[in-house]
mmCIF file of C-alpha atoms and ligand atoms in Angstrom:
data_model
loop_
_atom_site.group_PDB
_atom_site.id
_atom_site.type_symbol
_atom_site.label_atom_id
_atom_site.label_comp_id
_atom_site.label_asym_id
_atom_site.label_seq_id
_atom_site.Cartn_x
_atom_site.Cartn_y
_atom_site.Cartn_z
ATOM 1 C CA UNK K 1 66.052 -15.306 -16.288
ATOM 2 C CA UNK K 2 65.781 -11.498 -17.692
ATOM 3 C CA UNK K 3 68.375 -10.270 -19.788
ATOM 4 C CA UNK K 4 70.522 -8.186 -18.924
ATOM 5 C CA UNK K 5 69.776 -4.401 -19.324
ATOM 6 C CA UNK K 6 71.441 -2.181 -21.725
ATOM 7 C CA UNK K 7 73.095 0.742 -18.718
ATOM 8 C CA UNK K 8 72.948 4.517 -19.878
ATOM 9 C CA UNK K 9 73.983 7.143 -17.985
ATOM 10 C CA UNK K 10 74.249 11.093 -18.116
ATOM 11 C CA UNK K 11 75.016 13.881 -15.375
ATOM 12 C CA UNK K 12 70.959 14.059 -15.678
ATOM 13 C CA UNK K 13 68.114 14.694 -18.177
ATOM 14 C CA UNK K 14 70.427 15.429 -21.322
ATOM 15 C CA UNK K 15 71.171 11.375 -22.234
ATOM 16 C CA UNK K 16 67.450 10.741 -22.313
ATOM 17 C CA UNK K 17 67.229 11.982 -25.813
ATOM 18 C CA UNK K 18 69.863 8.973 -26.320
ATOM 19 C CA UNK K 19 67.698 6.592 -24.321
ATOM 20 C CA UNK K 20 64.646 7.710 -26.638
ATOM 21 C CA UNK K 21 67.278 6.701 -29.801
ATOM 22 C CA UNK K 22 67.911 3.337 -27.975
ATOM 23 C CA UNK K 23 64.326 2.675 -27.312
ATOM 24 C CA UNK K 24 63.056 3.225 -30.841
ATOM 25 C CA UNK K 25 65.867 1.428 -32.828
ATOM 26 C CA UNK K 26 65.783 -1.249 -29.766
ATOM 27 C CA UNK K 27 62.358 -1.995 -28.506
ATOM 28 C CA UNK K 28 63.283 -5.178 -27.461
ATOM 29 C CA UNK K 29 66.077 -4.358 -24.877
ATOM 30 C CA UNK K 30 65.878 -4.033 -21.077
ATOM 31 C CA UNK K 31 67.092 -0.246 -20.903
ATOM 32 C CA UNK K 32 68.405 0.972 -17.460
ATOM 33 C CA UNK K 33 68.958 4.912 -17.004
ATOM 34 C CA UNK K 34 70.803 6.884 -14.286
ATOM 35 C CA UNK K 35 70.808 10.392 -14.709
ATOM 36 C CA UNK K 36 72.956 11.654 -11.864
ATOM 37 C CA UNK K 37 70.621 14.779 -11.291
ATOM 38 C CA UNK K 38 72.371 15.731 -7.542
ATOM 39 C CA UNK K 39 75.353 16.675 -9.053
ATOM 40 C CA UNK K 40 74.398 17.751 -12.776
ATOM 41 C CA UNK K 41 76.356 19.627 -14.195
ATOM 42 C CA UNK K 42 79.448 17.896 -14.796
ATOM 43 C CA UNK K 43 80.586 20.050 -17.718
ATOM 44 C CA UNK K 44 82.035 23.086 -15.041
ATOM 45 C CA UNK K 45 83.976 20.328 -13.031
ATOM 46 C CA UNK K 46 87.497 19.201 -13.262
ATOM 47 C CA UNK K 47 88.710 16.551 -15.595
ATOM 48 C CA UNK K 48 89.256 14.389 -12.109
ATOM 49 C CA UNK K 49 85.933 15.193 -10.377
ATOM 50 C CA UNK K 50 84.405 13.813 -13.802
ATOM 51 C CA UNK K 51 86.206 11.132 -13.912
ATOM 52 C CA UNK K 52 84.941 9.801 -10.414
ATOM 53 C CA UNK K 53 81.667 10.555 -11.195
ATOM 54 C CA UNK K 54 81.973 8.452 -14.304
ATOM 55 C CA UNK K 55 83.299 5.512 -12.527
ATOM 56 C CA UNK K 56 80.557 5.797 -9.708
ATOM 57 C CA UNK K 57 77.649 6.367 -12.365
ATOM 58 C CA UNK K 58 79.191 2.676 -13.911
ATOM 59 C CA UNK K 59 79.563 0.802 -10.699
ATOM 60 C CA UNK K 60 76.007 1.823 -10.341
ATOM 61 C CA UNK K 61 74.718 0.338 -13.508
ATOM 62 C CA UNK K 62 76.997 -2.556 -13.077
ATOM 63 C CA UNK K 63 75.264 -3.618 -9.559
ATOM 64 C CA UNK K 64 71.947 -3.833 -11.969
ATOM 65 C CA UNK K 65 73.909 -6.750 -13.982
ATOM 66 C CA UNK K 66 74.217 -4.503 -17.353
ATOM 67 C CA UNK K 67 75.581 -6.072 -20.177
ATOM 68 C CA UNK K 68 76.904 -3.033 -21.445
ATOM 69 C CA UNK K 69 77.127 0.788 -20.902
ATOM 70 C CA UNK K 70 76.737 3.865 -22.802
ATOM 71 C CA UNK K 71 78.265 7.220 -21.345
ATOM 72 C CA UNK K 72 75.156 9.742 -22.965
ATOM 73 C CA UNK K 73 76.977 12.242 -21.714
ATOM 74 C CA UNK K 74 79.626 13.906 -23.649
ATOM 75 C CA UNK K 75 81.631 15.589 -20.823
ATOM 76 C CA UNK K 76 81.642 12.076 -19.451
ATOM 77 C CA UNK K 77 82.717 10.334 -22.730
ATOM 78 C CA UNK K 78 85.665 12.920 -23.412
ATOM 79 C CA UNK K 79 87.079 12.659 -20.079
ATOM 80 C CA UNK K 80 86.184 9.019 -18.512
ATOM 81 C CA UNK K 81 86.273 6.984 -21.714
ATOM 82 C CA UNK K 82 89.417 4.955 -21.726
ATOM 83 C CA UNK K 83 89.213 4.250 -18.221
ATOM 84 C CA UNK K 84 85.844 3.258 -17.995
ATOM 85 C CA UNK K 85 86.706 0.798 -20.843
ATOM 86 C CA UNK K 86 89.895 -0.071 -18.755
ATOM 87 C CA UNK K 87 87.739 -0.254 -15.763
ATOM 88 C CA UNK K 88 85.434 -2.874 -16.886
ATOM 89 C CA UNK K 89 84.611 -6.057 -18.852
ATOM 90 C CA UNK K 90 81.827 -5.168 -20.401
ATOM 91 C CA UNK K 91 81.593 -2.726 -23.579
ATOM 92 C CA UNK K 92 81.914 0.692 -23.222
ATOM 93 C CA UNK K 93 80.102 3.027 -25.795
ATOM 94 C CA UNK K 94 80.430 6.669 -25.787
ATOM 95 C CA UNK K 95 79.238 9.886 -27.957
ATOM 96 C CA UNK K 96 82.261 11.455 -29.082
ATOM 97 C CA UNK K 97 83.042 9.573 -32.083
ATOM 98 C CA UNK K 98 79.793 8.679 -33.154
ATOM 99 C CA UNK K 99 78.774 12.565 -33.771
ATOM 100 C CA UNK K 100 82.436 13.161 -35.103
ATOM 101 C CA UNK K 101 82.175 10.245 -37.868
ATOM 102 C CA UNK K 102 78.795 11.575 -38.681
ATOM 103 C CA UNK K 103 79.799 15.329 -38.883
ATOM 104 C CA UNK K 104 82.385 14.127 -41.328
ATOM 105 C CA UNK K 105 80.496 12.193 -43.359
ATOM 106 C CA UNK K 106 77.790 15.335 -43.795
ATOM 107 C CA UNK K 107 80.246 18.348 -44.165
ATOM 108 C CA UNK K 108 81.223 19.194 -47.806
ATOM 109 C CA UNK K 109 83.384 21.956 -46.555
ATOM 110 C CA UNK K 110 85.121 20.175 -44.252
ATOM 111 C CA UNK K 111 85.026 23.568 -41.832
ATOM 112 C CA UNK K 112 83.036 21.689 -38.544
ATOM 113 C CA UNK K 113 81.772 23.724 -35.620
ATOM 114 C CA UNK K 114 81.155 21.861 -32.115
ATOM 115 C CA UNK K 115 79.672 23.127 -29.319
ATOM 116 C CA UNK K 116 79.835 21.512 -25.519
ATOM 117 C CA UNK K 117 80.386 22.292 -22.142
ATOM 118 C CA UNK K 118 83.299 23.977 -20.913
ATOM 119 C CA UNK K 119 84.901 20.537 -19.995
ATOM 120 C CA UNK K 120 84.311 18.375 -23.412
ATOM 121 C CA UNK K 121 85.592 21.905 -25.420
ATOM 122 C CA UNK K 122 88.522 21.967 -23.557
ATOM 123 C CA UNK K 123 89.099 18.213 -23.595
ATOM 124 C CA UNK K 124 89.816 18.626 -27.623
ATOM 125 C CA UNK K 125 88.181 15.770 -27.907
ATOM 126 C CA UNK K 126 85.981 16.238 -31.036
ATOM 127 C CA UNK K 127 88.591 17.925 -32.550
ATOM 128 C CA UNK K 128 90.475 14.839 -31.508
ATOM 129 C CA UNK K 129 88.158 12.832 -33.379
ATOM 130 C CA UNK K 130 86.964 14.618 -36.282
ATOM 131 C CA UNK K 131 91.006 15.182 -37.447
ATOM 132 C CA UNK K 132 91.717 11.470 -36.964
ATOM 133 C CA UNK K 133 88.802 10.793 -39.511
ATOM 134 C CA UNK K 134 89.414 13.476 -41.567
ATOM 135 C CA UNK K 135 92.767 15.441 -41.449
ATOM 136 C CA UNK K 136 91.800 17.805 -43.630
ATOM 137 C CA UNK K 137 88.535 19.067 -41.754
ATOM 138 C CA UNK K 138 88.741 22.390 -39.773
ATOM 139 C CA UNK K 139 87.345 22.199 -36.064
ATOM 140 C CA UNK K 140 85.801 25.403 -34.642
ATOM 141 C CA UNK K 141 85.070 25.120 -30.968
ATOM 142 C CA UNK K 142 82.334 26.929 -28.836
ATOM 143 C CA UNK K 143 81.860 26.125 -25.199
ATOM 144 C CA UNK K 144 78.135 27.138 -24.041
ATOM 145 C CA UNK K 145 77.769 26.971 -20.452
ATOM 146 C CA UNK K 146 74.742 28.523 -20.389
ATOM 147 C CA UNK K 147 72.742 25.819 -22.716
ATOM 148 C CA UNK K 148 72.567 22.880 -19.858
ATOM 149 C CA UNK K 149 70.844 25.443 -17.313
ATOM 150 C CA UNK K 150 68.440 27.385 -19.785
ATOM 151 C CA UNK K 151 67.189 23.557 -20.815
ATOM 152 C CA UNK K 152 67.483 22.143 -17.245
ATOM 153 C CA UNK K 153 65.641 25.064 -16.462
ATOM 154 C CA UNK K 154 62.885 23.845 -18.846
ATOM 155 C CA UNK K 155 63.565 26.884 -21.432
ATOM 156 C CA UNK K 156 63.674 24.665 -24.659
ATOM 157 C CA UNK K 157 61.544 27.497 -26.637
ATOM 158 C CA UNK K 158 62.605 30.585 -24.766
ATOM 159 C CA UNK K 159 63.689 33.522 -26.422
ATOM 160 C CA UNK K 160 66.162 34.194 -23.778
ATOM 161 C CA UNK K 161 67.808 30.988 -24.672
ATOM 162 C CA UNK K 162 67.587 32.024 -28.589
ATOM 163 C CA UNK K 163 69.583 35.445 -27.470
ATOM 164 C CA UNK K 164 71.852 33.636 -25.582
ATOM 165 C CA UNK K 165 72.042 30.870 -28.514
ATOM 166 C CA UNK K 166 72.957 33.868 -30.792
ATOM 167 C CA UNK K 167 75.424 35.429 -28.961
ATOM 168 C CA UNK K 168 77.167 31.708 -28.589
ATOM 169 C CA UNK K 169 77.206 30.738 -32.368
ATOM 170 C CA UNK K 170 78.042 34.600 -33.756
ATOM 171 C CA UNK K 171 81.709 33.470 -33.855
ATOM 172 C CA UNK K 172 80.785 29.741 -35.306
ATOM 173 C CA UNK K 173 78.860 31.482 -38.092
ATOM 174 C CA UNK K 174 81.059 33.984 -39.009
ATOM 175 C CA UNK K 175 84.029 31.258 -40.041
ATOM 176 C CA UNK K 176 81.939 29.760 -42.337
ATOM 177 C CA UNK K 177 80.653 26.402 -41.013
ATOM 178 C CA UNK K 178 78.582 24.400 -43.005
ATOM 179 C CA UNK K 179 77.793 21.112 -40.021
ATOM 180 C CA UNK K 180 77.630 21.929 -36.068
ATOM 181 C CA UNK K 181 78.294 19.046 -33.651
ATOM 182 C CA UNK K 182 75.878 19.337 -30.586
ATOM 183 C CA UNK K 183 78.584 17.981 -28.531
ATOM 184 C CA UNK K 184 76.076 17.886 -25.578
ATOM 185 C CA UNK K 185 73.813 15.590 -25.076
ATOM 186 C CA UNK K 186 71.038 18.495 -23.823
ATOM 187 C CA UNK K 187 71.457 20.038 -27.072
ATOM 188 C CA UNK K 188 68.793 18.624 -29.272
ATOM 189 C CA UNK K 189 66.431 19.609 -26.581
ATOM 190 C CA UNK K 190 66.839 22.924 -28.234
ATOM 191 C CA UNK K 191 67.089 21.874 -31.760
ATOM 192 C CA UNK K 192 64.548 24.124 -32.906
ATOM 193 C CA UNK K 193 66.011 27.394 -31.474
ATOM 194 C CA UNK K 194 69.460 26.088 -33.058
ATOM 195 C CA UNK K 195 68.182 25.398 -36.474
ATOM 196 C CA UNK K 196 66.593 29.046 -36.486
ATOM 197 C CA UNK K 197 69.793 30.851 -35.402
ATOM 198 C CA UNK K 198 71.931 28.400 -37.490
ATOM 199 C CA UNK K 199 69.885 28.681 -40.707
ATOM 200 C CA UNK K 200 69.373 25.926 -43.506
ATOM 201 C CA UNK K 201 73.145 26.222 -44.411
ATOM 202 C CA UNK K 202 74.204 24.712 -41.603
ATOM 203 C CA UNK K 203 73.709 20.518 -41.367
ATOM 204 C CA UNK K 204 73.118 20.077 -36.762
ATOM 205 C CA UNK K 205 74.702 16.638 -35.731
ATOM 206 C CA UNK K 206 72.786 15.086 -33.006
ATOM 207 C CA UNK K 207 74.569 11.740 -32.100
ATOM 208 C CA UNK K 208 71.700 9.716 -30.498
ATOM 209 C CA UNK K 209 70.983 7.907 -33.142
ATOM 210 C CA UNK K 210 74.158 7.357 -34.414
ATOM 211 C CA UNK K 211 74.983 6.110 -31.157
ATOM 212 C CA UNK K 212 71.993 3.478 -31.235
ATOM 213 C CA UNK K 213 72.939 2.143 -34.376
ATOM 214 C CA UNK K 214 77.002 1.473 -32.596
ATOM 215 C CA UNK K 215 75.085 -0.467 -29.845
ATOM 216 C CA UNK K 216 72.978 -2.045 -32.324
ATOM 217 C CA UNK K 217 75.944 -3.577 -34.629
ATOM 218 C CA UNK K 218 77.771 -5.184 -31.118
ATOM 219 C CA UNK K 219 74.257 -6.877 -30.134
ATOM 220 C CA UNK K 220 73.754 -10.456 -31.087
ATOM 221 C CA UNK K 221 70.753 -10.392 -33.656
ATOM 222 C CA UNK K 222 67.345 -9.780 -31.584
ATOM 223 C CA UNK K 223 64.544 -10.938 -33.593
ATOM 224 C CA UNK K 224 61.482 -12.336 -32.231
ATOM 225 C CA UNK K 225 61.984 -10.304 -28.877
ATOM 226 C CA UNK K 226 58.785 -9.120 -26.720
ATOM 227 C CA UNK K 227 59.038 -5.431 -25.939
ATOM 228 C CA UNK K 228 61.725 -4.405 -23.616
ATOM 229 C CA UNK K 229 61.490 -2.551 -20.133
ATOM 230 C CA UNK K 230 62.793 1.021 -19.676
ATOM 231 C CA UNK K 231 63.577 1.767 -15.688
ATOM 232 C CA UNK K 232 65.168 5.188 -15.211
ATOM 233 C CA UNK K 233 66.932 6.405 -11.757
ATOM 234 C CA UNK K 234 68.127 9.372 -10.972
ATOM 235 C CA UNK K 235 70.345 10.270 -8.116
ATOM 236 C CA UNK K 236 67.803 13.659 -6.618
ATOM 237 C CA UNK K 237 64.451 13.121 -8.087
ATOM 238 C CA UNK K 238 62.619 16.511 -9.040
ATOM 239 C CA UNK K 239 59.719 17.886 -10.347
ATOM 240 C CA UNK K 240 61.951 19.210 -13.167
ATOM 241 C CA UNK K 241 63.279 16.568 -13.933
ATOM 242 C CA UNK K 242 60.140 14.777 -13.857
ATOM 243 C CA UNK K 243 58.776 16.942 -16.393
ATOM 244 C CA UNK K 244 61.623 17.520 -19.135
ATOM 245 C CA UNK K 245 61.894 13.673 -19.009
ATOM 246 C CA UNK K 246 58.310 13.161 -19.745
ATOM 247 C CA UNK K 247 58.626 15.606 -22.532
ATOM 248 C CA UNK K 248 61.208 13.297 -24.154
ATOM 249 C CA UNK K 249 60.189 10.247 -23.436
ATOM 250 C CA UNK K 250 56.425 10.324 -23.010
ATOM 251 C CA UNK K 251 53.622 9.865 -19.908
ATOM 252 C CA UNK K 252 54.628 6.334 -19.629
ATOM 253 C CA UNK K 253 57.394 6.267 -17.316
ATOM 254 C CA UNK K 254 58.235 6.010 -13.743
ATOM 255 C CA UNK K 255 61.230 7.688 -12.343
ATOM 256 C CA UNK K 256 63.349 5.996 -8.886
ATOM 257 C CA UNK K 257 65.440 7.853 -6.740
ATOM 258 C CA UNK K 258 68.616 5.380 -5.823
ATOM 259 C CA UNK K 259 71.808 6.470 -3.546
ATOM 260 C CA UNK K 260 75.292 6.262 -5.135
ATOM 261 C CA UNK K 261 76.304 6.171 -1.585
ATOM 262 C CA UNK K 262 78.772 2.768 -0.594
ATOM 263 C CA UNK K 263 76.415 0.567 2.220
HETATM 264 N N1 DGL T 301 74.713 16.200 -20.936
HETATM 265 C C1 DGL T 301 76.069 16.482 -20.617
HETATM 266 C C2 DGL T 301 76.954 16.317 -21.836
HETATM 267 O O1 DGL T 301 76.572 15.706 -22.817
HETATM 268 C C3 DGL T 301 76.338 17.861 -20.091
HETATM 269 C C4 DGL T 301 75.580 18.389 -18.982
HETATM 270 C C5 DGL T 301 76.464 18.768 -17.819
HETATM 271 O O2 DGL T 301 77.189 19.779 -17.860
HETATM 272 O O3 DGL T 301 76.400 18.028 -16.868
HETATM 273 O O4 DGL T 301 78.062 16.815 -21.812
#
């Protein structure tokens, strides 16, 4: 019998740089993607709408026998977390604290910036998770609506998206920061144009791999494994999707439209 898949979803292309983290640290595991791409974004919506998009996206994964899921998608994770993890039996891993526990352990100043959609800034739930590990940290929050449609758009090099990157991470900069959370998991699509505005002072967080290495330590040891299969649905398959995905995660992949709708 296969083993079961590892489920990962996001509210579209953004969780694929997680899936790319997966796939490298875990070659040998079944991967199974939904990026929920007809009703991306998720980070305008209300905390309820999220929530029931969450649940959905798991159900989803869970009819393709996953043994576990990871919510690459941080407007999911800050919202739908605990219920998702109430919701089901198997383990629930999510992005918040992953990129908060690694911001921490990078800042020397303690003075953290995040930046996220309007739904995971307003959620508090990096600052959340940074004070619990450190009390002492300051948490300076920018929401950046704009970031998920420049990159959906395909504008990872743009310099309309380095403008608009500027104008976002003025305030960020001006307070000092010395370590920015991408609290999104499209972010590192635009690493580049964030390093430049940021500067070397300023240490980016991007979770993926951080989360990789949490899904690695609650796997049974996988030695001797033949390489894994990556399938990756999506909920309205499009050409742009089709090609930001194959810009993360190479020529090699097929992509399969699926309906979240109940028989
Ligand atoms: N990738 C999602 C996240 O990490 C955000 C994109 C959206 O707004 O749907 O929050």
């Amino acid at each position: 019998m296969p083993e079961s898949p590892i489920g990962v979803f996001d509210s579209g292309v953004g969780g694929l740089t997680v899936l790319k983290a997966l796939r490298e640290l875990l070659p040998g595991e079944n991967l199974i993607y939904f990026g929920d791409t007809a009703r991306v974004p998720y980070g305008t919506k209300s905390p309820s709408t999220i929530i029931r998009y969450s649940l959905e996206n798991a159900r989803l994964l869970e009819s393709f026998g996953v043994k576990m899921v990871v919510v690459a998608c941080n407007t999911s994770s800050a919202h739908a977390l605990d219920i998702l993890r109430k919701e089901f039996d198997f383990p629930v891993v999510g992005v918040v604290r992953p990129g908060a526990k690694l911001a921490v352990a990078l800042s020397k100043s303690g003075r953290i910036g995040v930046i996220g959609t309007e739904a995971t800034v307003s959620s508090g739930a990096y600052r959340k998770a940074i004070l619990s590990i450190n009390p002492f940290a300051t948490v300076f929050e920018k929401a950046c609506p704009l970031f998920v449609p420049l990159i959906e758009e395909g504008w990872i090099e743009d310099e309309v998206t380095e403008i608009v990157a500027g104008r976002y991470l003025k305030e960020l900069l001006s307070v000092g920061i010395d370590t920015l959370v991408l609290g999104c998991t499209h972010y590192p699509l635009i690493k580049g144009i964030l390093r430049k505005v940021c500067g070397e002072g300023v240490r980016l967080v991007d979770s993926a791999d951080a989360v990789a290495r949490e899904v690695e330590g609650l796997l049974p040891s996988r030695s001797g494994r033949t390489e894994g299969k990556v399938r990756i649905l999506v909920s309205d398959r499009t050409e742009r999707f089709e090609r930001i995905a194959r810009m993360i995660m190479g020529d090699g992949i097929t992509i399969e439209e699926v309906s979240l709708e109940k028989d």
